[in-house]
Short mmCIF file of C-alpha atoms in Angstrom, two decimals:
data_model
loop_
_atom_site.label_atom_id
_atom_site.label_comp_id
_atom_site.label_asym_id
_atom_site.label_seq_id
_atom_site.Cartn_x
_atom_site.Cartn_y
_atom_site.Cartn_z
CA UNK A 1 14.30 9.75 -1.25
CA UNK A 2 12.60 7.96 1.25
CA UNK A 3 11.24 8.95 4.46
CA UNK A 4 10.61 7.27 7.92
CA UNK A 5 7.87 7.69 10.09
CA UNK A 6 6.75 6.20 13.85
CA UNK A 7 3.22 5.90 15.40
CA UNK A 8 1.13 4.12 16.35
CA UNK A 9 -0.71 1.72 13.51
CA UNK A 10 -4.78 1.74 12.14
CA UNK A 11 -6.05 -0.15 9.87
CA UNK A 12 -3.27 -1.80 8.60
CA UNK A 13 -3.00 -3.94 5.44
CA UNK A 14 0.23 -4.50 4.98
CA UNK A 15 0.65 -8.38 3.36
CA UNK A 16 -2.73 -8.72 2.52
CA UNK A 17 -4.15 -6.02 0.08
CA UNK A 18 -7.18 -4.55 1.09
CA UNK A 19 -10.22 -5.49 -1.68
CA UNK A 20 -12.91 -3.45 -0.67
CA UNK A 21 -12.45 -1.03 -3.16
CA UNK A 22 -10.72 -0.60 -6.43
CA UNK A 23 -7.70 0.01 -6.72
CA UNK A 24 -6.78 -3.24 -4.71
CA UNK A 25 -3.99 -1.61 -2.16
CA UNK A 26 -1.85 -2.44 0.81
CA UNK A 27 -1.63 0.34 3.27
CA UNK A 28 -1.69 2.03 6.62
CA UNK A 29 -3.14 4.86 8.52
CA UNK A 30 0.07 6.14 11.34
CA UNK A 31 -1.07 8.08 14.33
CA UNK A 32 2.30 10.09 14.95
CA UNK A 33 3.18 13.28 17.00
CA UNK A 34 3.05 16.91 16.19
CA UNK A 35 6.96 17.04 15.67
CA UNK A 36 6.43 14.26 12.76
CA UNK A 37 3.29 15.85 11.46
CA UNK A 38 4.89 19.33 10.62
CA UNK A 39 7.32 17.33 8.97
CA UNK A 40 5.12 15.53 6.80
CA UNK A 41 3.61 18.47 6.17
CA UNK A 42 6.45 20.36 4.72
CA UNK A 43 6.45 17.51 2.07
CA UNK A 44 2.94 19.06 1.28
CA UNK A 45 1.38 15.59 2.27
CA UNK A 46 -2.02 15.82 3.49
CA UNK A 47 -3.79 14.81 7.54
CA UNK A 48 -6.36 12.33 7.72
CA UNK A 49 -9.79 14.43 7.72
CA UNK A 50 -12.78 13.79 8.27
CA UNK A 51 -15.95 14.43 5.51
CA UNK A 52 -16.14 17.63 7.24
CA UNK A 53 -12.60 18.32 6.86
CA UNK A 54 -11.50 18.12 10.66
CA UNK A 55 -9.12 15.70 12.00
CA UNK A 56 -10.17 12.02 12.17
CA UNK A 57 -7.87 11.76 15.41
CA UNK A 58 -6.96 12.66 18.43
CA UNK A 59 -3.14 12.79 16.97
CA UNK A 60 -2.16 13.81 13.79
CA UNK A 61 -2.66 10.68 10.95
CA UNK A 62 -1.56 9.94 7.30
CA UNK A 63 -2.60 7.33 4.97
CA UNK A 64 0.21 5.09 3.23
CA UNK A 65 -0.41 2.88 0.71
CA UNK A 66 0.78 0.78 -2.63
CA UNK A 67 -1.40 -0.62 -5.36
CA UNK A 68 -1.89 -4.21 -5.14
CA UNK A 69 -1.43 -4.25 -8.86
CA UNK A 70 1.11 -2.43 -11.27
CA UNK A 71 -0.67 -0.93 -14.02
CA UNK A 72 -0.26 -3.64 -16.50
CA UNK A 73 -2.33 -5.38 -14.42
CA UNK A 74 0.86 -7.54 -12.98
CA UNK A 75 0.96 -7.81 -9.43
CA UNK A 76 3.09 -5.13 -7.21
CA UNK A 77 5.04 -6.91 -4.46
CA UNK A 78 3.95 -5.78 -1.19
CA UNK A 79 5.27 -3.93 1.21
CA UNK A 80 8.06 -5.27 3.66
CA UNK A 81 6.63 -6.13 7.28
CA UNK A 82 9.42 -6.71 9.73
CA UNK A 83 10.03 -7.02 13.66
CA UNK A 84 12.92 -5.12 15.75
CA UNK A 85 15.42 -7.93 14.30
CA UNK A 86 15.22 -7.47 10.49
CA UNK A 87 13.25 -10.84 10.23
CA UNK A 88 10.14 -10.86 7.96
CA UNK A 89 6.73 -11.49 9.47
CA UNK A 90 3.35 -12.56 8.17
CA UNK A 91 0.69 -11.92 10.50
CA UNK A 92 -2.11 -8.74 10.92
CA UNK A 93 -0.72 -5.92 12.37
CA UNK A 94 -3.54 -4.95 15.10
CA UNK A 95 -5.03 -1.51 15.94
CA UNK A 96 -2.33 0.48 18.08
CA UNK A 97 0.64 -1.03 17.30
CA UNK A 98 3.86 0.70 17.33
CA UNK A 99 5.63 0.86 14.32
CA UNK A 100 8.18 2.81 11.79
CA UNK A 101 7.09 2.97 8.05
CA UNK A 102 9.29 3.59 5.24
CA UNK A 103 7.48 5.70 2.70
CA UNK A 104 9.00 7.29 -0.62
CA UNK A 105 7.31 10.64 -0.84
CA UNK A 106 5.95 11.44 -4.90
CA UNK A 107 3.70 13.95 -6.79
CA UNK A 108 1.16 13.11 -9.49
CA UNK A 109 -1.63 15.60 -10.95
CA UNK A 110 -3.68 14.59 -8.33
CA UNK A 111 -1.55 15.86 -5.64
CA UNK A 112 1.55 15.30 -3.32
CA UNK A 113 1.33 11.08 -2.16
CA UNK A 114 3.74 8.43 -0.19
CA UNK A 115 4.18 5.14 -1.50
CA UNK A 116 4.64 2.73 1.65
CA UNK A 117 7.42 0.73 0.79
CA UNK A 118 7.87 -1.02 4.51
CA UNK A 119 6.88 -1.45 7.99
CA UNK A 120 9.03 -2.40 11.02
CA UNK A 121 6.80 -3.23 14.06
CA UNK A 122 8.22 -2.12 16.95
CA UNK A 123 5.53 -3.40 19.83
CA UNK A 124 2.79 -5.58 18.15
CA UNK A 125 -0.79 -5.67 18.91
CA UNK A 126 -1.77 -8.66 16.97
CA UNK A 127 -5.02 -8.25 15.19
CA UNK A 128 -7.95 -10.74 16.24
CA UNK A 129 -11.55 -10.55 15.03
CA UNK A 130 -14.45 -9.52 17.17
CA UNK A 131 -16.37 -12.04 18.21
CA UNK A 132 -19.78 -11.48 16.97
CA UNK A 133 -22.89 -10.82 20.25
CA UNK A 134 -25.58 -11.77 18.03
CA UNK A 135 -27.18 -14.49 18.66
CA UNK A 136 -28.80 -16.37 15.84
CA UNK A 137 -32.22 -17.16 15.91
#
């Protein structure tokens, strides 16, 4: 059963996995609205908290995401990224864009998840690096 959810987009890696950390994964965090969050809640998954264990945001936010690799070590395809149209894109989706995820919802021993399966960006904010106001010396 999948699920569909619209925000607003943070830190997205949706066709690039992020490496930082092991597990390799693609994901998302969605900044959505109460409505959507009670929702999400009901399928027991979990807000965004802080180390402290109050809320991150301003809105309510979950975390999607999908292992870059399948446990064979083969790679997992990532996630669809699309526009309004249906046509596949390949850039970085920016801080603050608006989007609508498709996430299929599972439980492991660990707890209740959501495997993000696509993303359809509805308004993009393309992402650009910062430019850097250190001068060398």
């Amino acid at each position: 059963m999948y699920e569909y959810v619209k925000g607003k987009a943070m830190w997205a890696n949706i066709t690039t996995p992020n490496t930082r950390f092991e597990p390799h994964k693609y994901g998302l965090t969605v900044l959505t609205d109460t409505e959507t969050a009670s929702k999400l809640e009901d399928l027991g998954l979990n807000q965004v908290r802080s180390r402290t264990g109050e809320a991150k945001y301003d809105e309510p936010a979950f975390t999607f995401s999908k292992r870059a690799s399948k446990n064979d070590g083969s790679a997992n395809v990532a996630p669809k990224l699309v526009d309004m149209d249906g046509n596949t894109m390949d850039v970085a989706v920016g801080n603050g864009s608006e989007v609508t995820v498709k996430i299929k919802p599972y439980k492991n021993n660990y707890g209740r998840f959501a495997e993000l399966m696509a993303v359809k960006v509805d308004n993009l904010v393309e992402y650009a690096e910062q430019e850097s106001d250190n001068e060398e010396f």
